[in-house]
Every structure is written in C-alpha cells, then in structure tokens.
C-alpha cells in the first residue's frame, strides 16, 4: 500500500526518485508526488493525480526539479479520494516539515482535533497531513531535533506507518521511521537510497539495511544512522539481496504478469533445490534452511495455516495435501478472520503464515496473535528481511525473486512447493511416509518445472480461446477436492485482472443454488486432476452444459471422454495428484492474463488493487 522512496547524494534526486517510484508503482497508483531540495532552499513539491507517467511528464522526467535530496511517493488512497491535493508529499504550512507516508494513522481524527486546537489548519483529507503537522508541532513545542520530534509523534500515533520526512533546518538530510510498514535503505558510492521495497533501490545496491519496527533512521549522503524510540543509536547489519536487478524489469515481455508466468519453471526449480538435495543419486529433503528439525516437526499435532488472497489459496491446497499425506489435522483460515476470532489453538500447534510480501497487515497480525498464544510459527515468505520473515520462529524462504505484477503467479507457484515440502517433511518426521514413498514424491516434484514449461507452450491456443470471452459477464470454476482449491485461484486470477465476475464452486455445491446463474454461453471451467473425483465433476459439467454453459476442461486424464463434454480442453501432464495444482494453475493464469489483454486493460496494475496490503 503506497510506495515511498528517498535519495540524498551527489546526483540529481528527481530522476532517481521517479525511477524508484516506477519500481514501486505496483504498491499504489492513483497519484504520485516528489519533494526535492536544492541545498538550503525550501523543497519544491510536485504532485499529480493518476499514474506516475503524469508526474514524470509534469517534471520533464525529473529534469525540471533541481536538487540532490528528496523524497517521493506513489499512493493507494485510504483517507481521502485520489486527487492532487491528497497526493503526497504533505507539508506543514511554513514548509518546516515535508513528508510522505505509507500506512494508516488510526487515531488521526483525535490528533487532528488536537492540532486544530493549537491553531493548525488542514488542506487535505489525509491522515498523512496530520502526522506531518504533529511532527512539526512537537518539533516546535519542545524545541528538539528531528529524531526526538519524530519519536514523540510515534509514541502518540496509533496504526501502521512508514514515514520519510525532511526538515527545513536540516538540509541534505532525510528522516525515516516505521511501524509495521516496510522500509529499506542502501548506501553506496557516497549516496543513500531509501524505498518501501527492495526493487526501488536494487539497481543501485544489493546491500540493504532494514529499519526495525518502531525505529528511525537519519539519511545523509553516503551515510545512515539508526535510532530507537529513546533516541539512542542502534547498530544494524547489512543484508545482501541475491535478486538480480534485471529481475525487476520487463525484459522484453509486454507485461510483468506474462514475464512472471514464464519465470515459473525456474523459480519453482530454485525453490525445490533449496530444500531437496541429491544424496548418493537420491533426492532427500533438507529442511535445515527452514530451521525445523525432524524432532520439531514430530512434536506438532495440529497445523493452522493463515494467509490472505492467493496465499490463502495455497493454504487450501496445503490442507488437502498435508492431511492426505500425513493425517495431521490442518485448518486453514483467512488471516483477517483468524486475528479477530479468538481462535482455539490446541497445544503443539504449528501456525503457518504464507505471504509473498511478508508485510500483509492481517497475516502479520495473525502471526503475532499465534506467537502471543505460545504457538510456534512458520513463515512461508518471499521477501527477505520482511516483517513476517523476521518475526516467525521458522522461515521457508521461497525463491520467486521480485514479483512486480499485482496479480501473483510465480510467488504462488513457489509457495505450493513450500507446502508440498512441508507435507513430506512432516510425513517423514512422523514416520507415516515410507522412505520409498518420500523418494517417489521428491522425484516427481523435481519434474514439475519441465511440465510447467510444457504448459506455458500452450499459450497461443489459450490466447485464442481467451479472446472469445472478453465480453463475458460471469465465469464459473468448478472442481472437487484439490481441484476446488485450484478453482479458487483460477477464479481470483480472472476477476482481478479482467474485471469479469467469476466464482469458484466446489462442484458438488452447484445444485444448491449456483446452477440458477448459468445461462446460454456462460463459461464454466471444470478442473479435473483427481482421478477419484473425475467422473463426479464431469457429471456436474454435463449438468451445466445442458443448461447452456460453454465448457472448458483442464484435465490430466486424456483417456477419459472429456472432449465429448468440454468445448475446449487443456490437458495437463501427468503428475502425482498431490502436485496437480502446480500444473493446472498455469492455463488458469494464462486465461486470466489473455482475457485482460484482449480487453485492453492494465494487466499489471488492475484498478483499486495494490500488491502489498499493509493496512487492514
Ligand atoms: C492475488 C494476490 C493477492 C495476494 C494477497 C496476499 O493475485 O496477489 O491476493 O496473494 O494480497 O499477499 P501476500 O502474499 O504478500 O501476503
């Protein structure tokens, strides 16, 4: 939610800020702004409603705004409509404090009332303006330096935030603070860079500092100092990011989403290789990087998985796979419900939090709730150094690399690998999977990247089919068991990027109401990868066909009579049925992508969405 950048150094700041914001636009894109300072002069603030390119045009790609110190912001509106007035940066009336903010200040109304009583007036509807003016208030009231003024503000403010602020009296300096919203800093070649996420600064440096929760930082050219809430200096270690800067570029593809779909064989292979090692010619699971020993795993009697959106869908797959392979009970729940439900957490429960960004507010809160209740937590996380990665007891690091498209594809696929590996590791530790079975499963898992590649080769056929449904009103996805879990993801992929209403149904539930929605020509996608359930789902497909539905079948069973039933079929390569999601999801991702393309939509940045949801 919202992206922040900052720069101080020898180079001109504005082009660097605009470039950094372009890497963060996936976090929000309804307005953007920069504030740049030339020496002691007052910052020049330029803002624009709409996409970043409008701000770039307004500033002649940054060339029109001079200065070597500045901050920038791309917004996903929470308080106040998207408009130039509400866009960041915000400033105190005398330009004493200028800042940008990511997150939500929950008690902003109370703070605003307080500031109004002290003579402040407000020009925007944002909570950010309140935070900036509160800093200004404490700075002037107590005659303190920036760190103390920010610390006093942090103590008074409730909510989540990452802030970047410049003070009139401190040219060449940027101050940053955070609570529950991410912020990274890099120092290289006498210059200092700041961003909400690694891709914003990756092309400048791979050596990153993470500001801790409730900490602050002072950035000067080539220098950064960290402080705790007491104003004491804090020492930090550098984390080296292994991501390649090119990974955050489109590399010849039209959109990040299709580029990331193509990256799946590689990132799935990398993630498998991180936990499956070749020992004497045989694959063996090695969970040492996760930090979980066989003894730890054997001690868990229950698993609770909690996550949001697509990561939650991985949890639904994991529930089927883990229970079937290990007979350990698994419950899966969306994190926004889990955190407020007073959940029952029996002893010896492992709580698994799945998150690409590692910053999703509800998932992070669920993790903290589980830890407060004394449960051990495992984070399945893509972003190194993210809050969930730092706070979980154990971490399975997925190796998807930077995911830029708002709709997840490659991160989802690597999370599936983490889920399968956890199931196998648990089955091994509990002694319920034989050595032969484990070898068989791991060997099969290693074949998935090549099978995913084969499916991506089907893209032209899928594009042809998808373009017919650009005008669809409703689409339904049906399947049973794991196929239902696959449908959940397929349906989300379609609706979020194409704006076509779609729903996933457990195929057996159709007759309990949904079937009344089927009209002549309604597209129904049936997913059939589970041999036991194939005939049942086929029957449900026939039922909707006889009510006019147009049928697409995604199936691994070419020898059954699917082609007599479905109007369009994608056959997926055979695999162990526990792993079928990794294959069946590929055509579903492609269908979503190509329908969006044929509608001429902004695939990578669908309306109203942001990639990293750091507010509740
Ligand atoms: C959908 C999508 C979202 C995320 C969800 C959780 O394509 O990307 O549903 O899966 O917002 O995000 P993370 O995984 O960052 O916690």
XYZ file of C-alpha atoms and ligand atoms in Angstrom:
632
model
C 0.000 0.000 0.000
C 1.684 3.170 -1.194
C 5.339 3.292 -2.113
C 7.967 5.568 -0.617
C 11.393 6.481 -1.969
C 14.119 8.762 -0.766
C 17.519 9.849 -2.041
C 20.368 12.005 -0.842
C 23.709 12.200 -2.601
C 25.631 13.938 -5.381
C 23.302 13.143 -8.283
C 20.102 14.948 -9.157
C 17.396 13.433 -6.944
C 14.234 13.788 -9.034
C 15.099 11.281 -11.829
C 16.271 8.771 -9.183
C 13.063 9.235 -7.207
C 10.896 8.797 -10.313
C 12.809 5.671 -11.296
C 12.437 4.237 -7.770
C 8.724 5.032 -7.782
C 8.313 3.250 -11.113
C 9.528 0.072 -9.372
C 7.022 0.606 -6.582
C 4.035 1.633 -8.652
C 2.589 -1.851 -8.036
C 2.033 -0.726 -4.443
C -0.366 2.043 -5.415
C -1.009 4.124 -8.467
C -3.763 6.645 -8.025
C -1.466 9.641 -7.568
C 2.203 10.409 -7.027
C 4.481 13.187 -5.895
C 8.018 14.231 -5.085
C 9.665 16.858 -2.883
C 13.223 17.830 -3.818
C 15.614 20.194 -2.082
C 18.431 22.122 -3.650
C 20.903 22.883 -0.855
C 19.277 25.037 1.854
C 16.380 26.066 -0.347
C 12.832 25.092 0.523
C 11.773 21.790 -1.040
C 9.960 22.011 -4.360
C 6.857 19.809 -4.206
C 5.297 18.457 -7.414
C 2.236 16.184 -7.342
C -0.040 14.651 -9.939
C -3.246 12.659 -9.883
C -3.151 9.387 -11.810
C -0.292 7.225 -12.934
C 3.338 8.044 -12.355
C 3.855 8.909 -16.021
C 1.773 12.065 -15.476
C 4.159 13.171 -12.734
C 7.093 12.284 -14.997
C 5.621 14.425 -17.790
C 4.940 17.277 -15.401
C 8.572 17.327 -14.248
C 10.148 16.569 -17.629
C 11.284 13.200 -16.266
C 12.637 14.946 -13.204
C 14.867 17.361 -15.128
C 12.679 20.323 -14.183
C 13.189 19.824 -10.444
C 16.713 20.554 -9.240
C 18.333 19.274 -6.069
C 20.223 16.322 -4.654
C 17.994 15.432 -1.716
C 14.374 14.348 -1.970
C 11.513 12.035 -1.169
C 8.743 10.582 -3.348
C 5.501 8.688 -3.042
C 3.065 6.664 -5.112
C -0.349 6.458 -3.472
C -3.083 3.905 -2.881
C -5.787 6.048 -1.326
C -7.066 5.210 2.142
C -8.038 8.588 3.673
C -9.347 10.975 1.048
C -10.108 10.418 -2.632
C -7.324 10.161 -5.191
C -6.552 13.795 -6.073
C -3.589 16.107 -6.444
C -4.499 17.748 -3.151
C -4.478 14.458 -1.249
C -1.363 13.176 -3.024
C 1.878 13.125 -1.017
C 4.240 14.754 -0.070
C 2.393 16.723 2.589
C 3.840 19.663 4.446
C 3.392 21.978 7.386
C 2.137 25.401 6.303
C 5.570 27.029 6.700
C 7.293 24.108 4.923
C 9.145 23.341 8.152
C 8.357 19.634 7.759
C 7.652 17.875 4.451
C 6.926 14.160 4.362
C 5.449 11.066 2.764
C 3.690 8.201 4.487
C 2.604 4.634 3.876
C 0.024 3.033 6.179
C -2.885 4.239 8.277
C -2.940 6.530 11.307
C -5.910 5.120 13.208
C -6.323 7.969 15.709
C -5.856 10.691 13.115
C -9.170 12.406 13.919
C -8.274 12.791 17.592
C -4.816 14.109 16.646
C -6.282 16.441 14.056
C -8.678 17.903 16.648
C -5.748 18.441 18.993
C -3.747 20.211 16.301
C -6.741 22.380 15.322
C -6.989 23.448 18.979
C -3.350 24.541 18.650
C -4.052 26.657 15.604
C -3.231 24.248 12.767
C -5.391 24.199 9.655
C -5.704 21.353 7.148
C -5.818 21.455 3.362
C -6.292 17.714 2.618
C -8.403 14.814 3.864
C -5.381 12.641 4.577
C -4.125 11.165 7.814
C -0.628 11.885 6.477
C -1.058 15.641 6.732
C -1.992 15.086 10.391
C 1.170 13.052 11.027
C 3.402 15.642 9.340
C 1.823 18.514 11.274
C 2.104 16.571 14.534
C 5.845 16.201 13.940
C 6.011 19.934 13.249
C 4.045 20.616 16.461
C 6.388 18.556 18.677
C 9.477 19.911 16.918
C 8.459 23.484 17.711
C 6.843 22.905 21.101
C 9.775 21.062 22.661
C 12.496 22.747 20.584
C 14.005 19.332 19.902
C 15.823 17.825 16.953
C 14.137 15.772 14.213
C 14.683 12.387 15.908
C 13.030 13.481 19.161
C 10.154 15.168 17.347
C 9.510 12.031 15.293
C 9.853 9.788 18.368
C 7.253 11.847 20.240
C 4.943 11.544 17.243
C 5.473 7.772 17.069
C 4.512 7.393 20.703
C 1.310 9.396 20.132
C 0.211 7.803 16.849
C -1.724 4.521 16.620
C -1.670 2.459 13.435
C 0.891 1.385 10.909
C 3.242 3.627 9.046
C 6.449 4.162 7.220
C 7.411 7.821 7.086
C 10.061 9.773 5.233
C 10.454 13.382 6.312
C 12.637 16.408 5.553
C 13.097 19.329 7.954
C 13.750 22.889 6.776
C 16.574 23.320 9.314
C 18.353 20.129 8.226
C 19.265 20.383 4.537
C 20.817 17.287 2.990
C 19.065 15.019 5.481
C 16.060 12.716 5.322
C 14.484 11.143 8.383
C 12.627 7.844 8.251
C 10.508 5.946 10.765
C 8.436 2.831 10.642
C 5.936 0.679 12.478
C 4.541 -2.373 10.679
C 5.129 -0.910 7.204
C 8.300 -1.854 5.383
C 11.268 0.384 4.603
C 14.724 -0.465 3.272
C 17.866 1.653 2.957
C 21.002 1.247 0.871
C 24.273 3.203 0.979
C 26.696 3.157 -1.914
C 29.247 5.427 -3.595
C 28.644 8.366 -1.268
C 24.889 8.281 -1.877
C 21.971 6.959 0.181
C 18.769 5.415 -1.162
C 15.542 4.515 0.562
C 12.467 2.598 -0.586
C 9.407 0.730 0.637
C 10.674 -2.369 -1.075
C 13.923 -3.757 -2.442
C 13.168 -3.278 -6.191
C 13.132 0.518 -5.666
C 16.838 0.586 -4.868
C 18.075 -2.715 -6.276
C 19.735 -1.181 -9.313
C 21.901 0.977 -7.028
C 22.873 -1.587 -4.405
C 22.205 -5.122 -3.207
C 23.404 -4.347 0.326
C 20.325 -3.430 2.264
C 19.544 -2.212 5.778
C 16.101 -2.895 7.188
C 14.710 -0.344 9.627
C 13.250 -2.291 12.546
C 9.798 -1.792 13.965
C 9.461 1.432 15.953
C 12.883 2.565 14.794
C 14.049 5.675 12.983
C 16.857 6.479 10.601
C 18.736 9.582 9.544
C 19.962 9.569 5.953
C 22.799 11.779 4.774
C 24.793 11.489 1.564
C 26.630 8.169 1.829
C 25.611 7.637 5.441
C 22.754 6.255 7.514
C 22.300 6.162 11.287
C 19.559 4.236 13.073
C 17.834 5.192 16.324
C 15.413 3.551 18.716
C 12.418 5.311 20.278
C 14.618 6.620 23.106
C 16.762 8.355 20.512
C 19.710 6.014 21.140
C 21.762 4.878 18.167
C 21.173 1.293 17.020
C 23.727 -0.794 15.108
C 22.453 -2.696 12.054
C 23.779 -5.473 9.896
C 23.657 -5.344 6.123
C 21.594 -7.988 4.321
C 22.830 -8.913 0.881
C 19.968 -9.286 -1.572
C 20.536 -12.086 -4.064
C 17.943 -10.794 -6.524
C 19.192 -9.694 -9.887
C 18.308 -6.083 -10.773
C 17.119 -7.292 -14.223
C 14.552 -9.472 -12.453
C 12.602 -6.310 -11.661
C 12.498 -5.253 -15.367
C 10.098 -6.484 -18.054
C 12.904 -7.973 -20.154
C 11.115 -7.806 -23.498
C 7.735 -9.055 -22.294
C 4.678 -6.873 -22.740
C 3.676 -7.141 -19.090
C 5.247 -8.259 -15.835
C 2.448 -10.791 -15.360
C 3.322 -12.758 -18.500
C 7.032 -12.429 -17.760
C 6.441 -13.824 -14.292
C 4.289 -16.657 -15.673
C 7.268 -17.582 -17.884
C 9.650 -17.448 -14.928
C 7.758 -20.177 -13.097
C 9.800 -23.189 -14.236
C 12.981 -21.516 -12.995
C 11.695 -20.212 -9.667
C 9.900 -23.463 -8.915
C 13.138 -25.339 -9.631
C 15.159 -22.936 -7.457
C 12.707 -23.344 -4.597
C 12.727 -27.139 -4.893
C 16.532 -27.128 -4.960
C 16.640 -25.078 -1.775
C 15.166 -27.983 0.213
C 15.723 -31.091 -1.923
C 19.343 -32.233 -2.106
C 20.863 -35.015 -4.105
C 22.378 -37.584 -1.719
C 24.061 -40.546 -3.435
C 21.896 -40.090 -6.502
C 18.684 -39.948 -4.474
C 16.683 -36.823 -3.657
C 16.489 -36.067 0.050
C 14.611 -33.394 1.888
C 16.812 -30.979 3.814
C 14.906 -28.517 5.979
C 17.990 -27.052 7.657
C 17.474 -23.710 5.888
C 13.973 -23.582 7.399
C 15.305 -24.290 10.870
C 12.854 -27.150 11.527
C 14.306 -30.454 12.690
C 12.543 -33.825 12.438
C 12.141 -33.650 16.203
C 10.425 -30.238 15.988
C 8.117 -31.484 13.244
C 7.255 -34.726 15.024
C 6.103 -32.657 18.008
C 3.319 -30.856 16.129
C -0.137 -32.422 16.399
C -2.064 -29.731 14.539
C -1.399 -27.251 11.804
C -3.189 -23.976 11.281
C -2.500 -22.119 8.063
C -3.422 -18.491 7.772
C -2.900 -16.070 4.887
C -4.708 -13.702 2.506
C -5.826 -13.898 -1.120
C -3.803 -16.235 -3.320
C -1.554 -17.158 -0.408
C -4.697 -18.354 1.372
C -5.490 -20.460 -1.710
C -2.097 -22.116 -1.313
C -3.193 -22.851 2.240
C -6.336 -24.568 0.950
C -4.190 -26.784 -1.319
C -1.828 -27.457 1.585
C -4.713 -28.555 3.767
C -5.657 -31.302 1.308
C -2.060 -32.370 0.701
C -0.848 -32.343 4.299
C -3.889 -34.123 5.697
C -3.819 -36.758 2.974
C -0.086 -37.462 3.221
C 0.349 -37.190 6.989
C -3.106 -37.445 8.640
C -2.132 -34.427 10.775
C -5.238 -32.207 11.106
C -4.935 -28.914 9.240
C -7.186 -25.891 9.446
C -6.848 -23.019 7.003
C -8.255 -19.598 7.607
C -8.050 -16.142 6.063
C -5.803 -14.046 8.266
C -8.259 -11.152 8.632
C -10.715 -13.554 10.303
C -8.174 -15.526 12.304
C -6.821 -12.455 14.061
C -10.201 -11.329 15.407
C -11.856 -14.677 16.051
C -10.284 -15.706 19.331
C -9.201 -18.954 17.644
C -8.725 -22.179 19.566
C -5.052 -23.102 19.341
C -4.509 -26.536 20.883
C -1.117 -27.387 22.378
C 1.541 -28.473 19.869
C 0.035 -26.433 17.057
C 2.248 -25.070 14.305
C 0.815 -21.891 12.794
C 1.917 -21.398 9.197
C 1.714 -17.916 7.680
C 2.037 -17.733 3.906
C 2.917 -14.385 2.349
C 4.775 -13.211 -0.733
C 5.480 -9.734 0.604
C 5.880 -10.753 4.230
C 4.186 -7.451 5.075
C 0.458 -8.121 4.659
C -1.052 -6.445 7.724
C -3.592 -9.168 8.535
C -1.096 -12.003 8.051
C 1.452 -10.238 10.230
C -1.176 -9.669 12.920
C -2.178 -13.354 12.736
C 1.451 -14.336 13.234
C 1.730 -12.081 16.264
C -1.533 -13.435 17.677
C -0.256 -17.005 17.299
C 3.049 -16.143 18.953
C 1.324 -14.357 21.814
C -0.703 -17.511 22.380
C 2.510 -19.527 22.659
C 2.383 -21.273 19.268
C 5.414 -21.862 17.112
C 5.135 -20.117 13.760
C 6.457 -20.918 10.304
C 6.535 -18.128 7.719
C 6.486 -19.111 4.054
C 7.770 -15.811 2.709
C 9.278 -14.469 -0.493
C 10.710 -11.114 0.552
C 13.924 -11.498 2.530
C 14.022 -9.403 5.685
C 10.286 -8.675 5.603
C 8.393 -8.394 8.883
C 6.927 -11.918 8.736
C 10.332 -13.362 7.813
C 11.876 -11.623 10.798
C 9.203 -12.408 13.347
C 8.368 -16.050 12.557
C 10.140 -18.793 14.509
C 10.940 -20.699 11.308
C 11.125 -19.379 7.758
C 10.705 -21.169 4.449
C 12.161 -18.688 2.000
C 10.508 -19.052 -1.402
C 12.809 -18.114 -4.257
C 10.405 -16.395 -6.638
C 12.568 -13.262 -6.861
C 10.886 -9.873 -7.131
C 7.260 -10.166 -8.157
C 6.042 -6.915 -9.691
C 2.668 -7.695 -11.308
C -0.066 -7.085 -8.782
C -1.650 -10.471 -9.537
C 0.627 -13.131 -8.133
C 1.726 -16.046 -10.311
C 5.293 -17.112 -9.658
C 5.211 -16.472 -5.920
C 2.049 -18.585 -5.680
C 3.811 -21.429 -7.512
C 6.802 -21.343 -5.193
C 4.513 -21.267 -2.141
C 2.966 -24.508 -3.408
C 6.418 -26.106 -3.380
C 6.888 -24.968 0.210
C 3.523 -26.526 1.103
C 4.319 -29.870 -0.577
C 7.759 -29.933 1.073
C 6.241 -29.246 4.468
C 3.793 -32.116 3.953
C 6.594 -34.511 3.019
C 8.853 -33.311 5.850
C 6.030 -33.774 8.347
C 5.167 -37.219 6.984
C 8.811 -38.200 7.261
C 9.226 -36.847 10.800
C 6.021 -38.552 11.939
C 7.081 -41.818 10.311
C 3.890 -42.062 8.250
C 5.605 -41.903 4.857
C 7.939 -44.711 3.866
C 11.371 -43.919 2.503
C 10.275 -45.216 -0.923
C 7.209 -43.015 -0.906
C 9.291 -39.974 0.039
C 11.762 -40.656 -2.769
C 8.894 -41.130 -5.193
C 7.259 -37.847 -4.157
C 10.504 -35.863 -4.272
C 11.466 -37.325 -7.645
C 8.082 -36.374 -9.010
C 8.296 -32.891 -7.500
C 11.564 -32.390 -9.379
C 9.776 -33.000 -12.685
C 7.320 -30.134 -12.145
C 9.436 -27.319 -13.673
C 9.662 -29.106 -17.059
C 5.955 -29.880 -17.008
C 5.176 -26.238 -16.232
C 7.326 -25.244 -19.254
C 5.299 -27.591 -21.465
C 2.067 -25.974 -20.312
C 3.362 -22.466 -20.972
C 3.967 -23.618 -24.568
C 0.181 -23.965 -24.856
C -0.176 -20.211 -24.529
C -1.139 -19.465 -28.171
C -4.067 -21.863 -28.046
C -5.126 -20.446 -24.705
C -4.868 -16.891 -26.026
C -7.114 -17.795 -28.962
C -9.675 -19.323 -26.613
C -9.476 -16.496 -24.045
C -10.041 -13.730 -26.582
C -13.545 -15.138 -27.195
C -14.517 -14.295 -23.606
C -13.529 -10.653 -23.402
C -17.222 -9.763 -23.116
C -18.188 -12.477 -20.644
C -20.350 -11.319 -17.746
C -19.880 -14.226 -15.355
C -17.476 -17.154 -15.321
C -17.642 -20.154 -13.008
C -14.865 -22.512 -11.970
C -15.803 -25.915 -10.619
C -13.835 -28.783 -9.135
C -13.701 -31.118 -6.169
C -11.006 -31.644 -3.538
C -7.694 -30.156 -4.635
C -9.392 -29.163 -7.876
C -11.670 -26.890 -5.881
C -8.609 -25.231 -4.330
C -7.208 -24.740 -7.857
C -10.523 -23.197 -8.919
C -10.299 -20.635 -6.111
C -7.029 -19.368 -7.539
C -8.143 -19.574 -11.186
C -11.235 -17.541 -10.406
C -9.295 -14.881 -8.489
C -6.749 -14.595 -11.305
C -9.509 -13.945 -13.813
C -11.592 -11.471 -11.839
C -8.748 -9.354 -10.509
C -7.145 -8.654 -13.879
C -10.146 -8.805 -16.245
C -12.901 -7.274 -14.053
C -15.202 -10.137 -15.064
C -17.253 -11.516 -12.241
C -16.187 -15.076 -11.515
C -16.706 -17.580 -8.765
C -15.173 -20.857 -7.741
C -17.500 -23.599 -6.600
C -16.957 -26.978 -5.109
C -18.580 -28.844 -7.993
C -20.909 -30.720 -5.654
C -22.354 -27.429 -4.414
C -23.607 -26.272 -7.827
C -27.017 -27.776 -7.440
C -27.527 -25.947 -4.170
C -28.147 -22.608 -5.807
C -25.399 -21.576 -8.184
C -26.730 -23.504 -11.133
C -29.532 -20.928 -11.473
C -26.876 -18.436 -12.617
C -25.959 -20.499 -15.676
C -27.264 -19.046 -18.934
C -26.699 -19.737 -22.593
C -22.988 -19.289 -23.313
C -21.835 -18.826 -19.678
C -18.247 -20.021 -19.471
C -17.758 -22.786 -16.921
C -14.215 -24.026 -16.340
C -14.037 -27.529 -14.896
C -10.790 -28.620 -13.251
C -10.311 -32.382 -13.175
C -6.947 -33.611 -11.934
C -8.064 -36.044 -9.219
C -8.835 -39.469 -10.653
C -11.259 -40.430 -7.863
C -13.335 -37.335 -8.477
C -13.122 -37.110 -12.268
C -16.436 -38.714 -13.098
C -18.266 -36.766 -10.414
C -17.027 -33.442 -11.757
C -17.723 -34.491 -15.352
C -21.328 -35.123 -14.317
C -21.520 -31.634 -12.852
C -20.093 -30.237 -16.096
C -22.711 -32.102 -18.112
C -25.405 -30.647 -15.853
C -24.343 -27.073 -16.628
C -23.799 -27.835 -20.296
C -27.375 -29.000 -20.626
C -28.360 -25.567 -19.263
C -26.403 -23.767 -21.940
C -22.904 -23.429 -20.436
C -19.808 -23.277 -22.641
C -17.347 -25.717 -21.102
C -13.588 -25.512 -20.706
C -11.918 -28.570 -19.166
C -8.495 -28.549 -17.505
C -7.586 -32.167 -17.015
C -4.796 -34.669 -16.769
C -6.902 -37.573 -17.938
C -6.748 -37.638 -21.712
C -8.083 -41.162 -21.928
C -11.458 -40.262 -20.450
C -14.141 -38.801 -22.591
C -13.569 -35.164 -21.633
C -13.518 -33.996 -25.241
C -17.048 -35.300 -25.750
C -18.165 -32.982 -22.973
C -15.914 -29.904 -22.980
C -15.871 -27.363 -25.804
C -12.224 -26.536 -25.162
C -9.717 -28.664 -23.265
C -6.246 -28.153 -21.882
C -4.526 -31.403 -20.981
C -2.009 -31.156 -18.209
C 0.923 -33.579 -17.967
C 0.507 -36.461 -15.551
C 1.943 -35.981 -12.105
C 1.339 -37.180 -8.583
C -2.165 -35.904 -7.857
C -0.990 -34.079 -4.728
C 1.063 -31.794 -7.003
C -1.571 -31.203 -9.691
C -2.182 -27.594 -8.639
C 1.284 -26.611 -9.855
C 0.274 -27.617 -13.377
C -3.446 -26.895 -13.579
C -2.964 -23.337 -12.369
C -0.811 -22.432 -15.403
C -3.610 -22.438 -18.017
C -5.830 -20.643 -15.499
C -3.239 -17.891 -15.058
C -2.933 -17.640 -18.845
C -6.726 -17.420 -19.289
C -6.889 -14.521 -16.802
C -3.958 -12.789 -18.450
C -5.147 -13.118 -22.038
C -8.736 -12.104 -21.297
C -7.393 -8.967 -19.610
C -5.097 -8.273 -22.580
C -7.926 -8.745 -25.057
C -9.978 -6.211 -23.086
C -7.067 -3.775 -23.309
C -6.784 -3.461 -19.523
C -3.767 -2.559 -17.445
C -2.910 -6.155 -16.553
C -0.090 -5.404 -14.150
C -1.935 -2.753 -12.205
C -5.631 -3.590 -12.016
C -7.896 -0.857 -10.747
C -8.310 -0.423 -6.991
C -5.690 -3.053 -6.145
C -2.281 -2.781 -4.548
C 0.232 -5.552 -4.301
C 1.320 -5.176 -0.760
C -1.647 -4.733 1.554
C -0.107 -3.207 4.644
C -3.403 -1.879 6.009
C -6.268 -3.907 7.490
C -3.762 -12.053 -5.878
C -2.781 -11.566 -4.919
C -3.242 -11.312 -3.537
C -2.146 -11.714 -2.522
C -2.576 -11.297 -1.122
C -1.560 -11.685 -0.073
O -3.188 -12.244 -7.122
O -1.646 -11.354 -5.232
O -4.435 -11.967 -3.266
O -1.954 -13.087 -2.601
O -2.762 -9.902 -1.078
O -0.348 -11.047 -0.287
P 0.982 -11.588 0.367
O 1.252 -12.913 -0.224
O 2.018 -10.570 0.027
O 0.724 -11.685 1.843
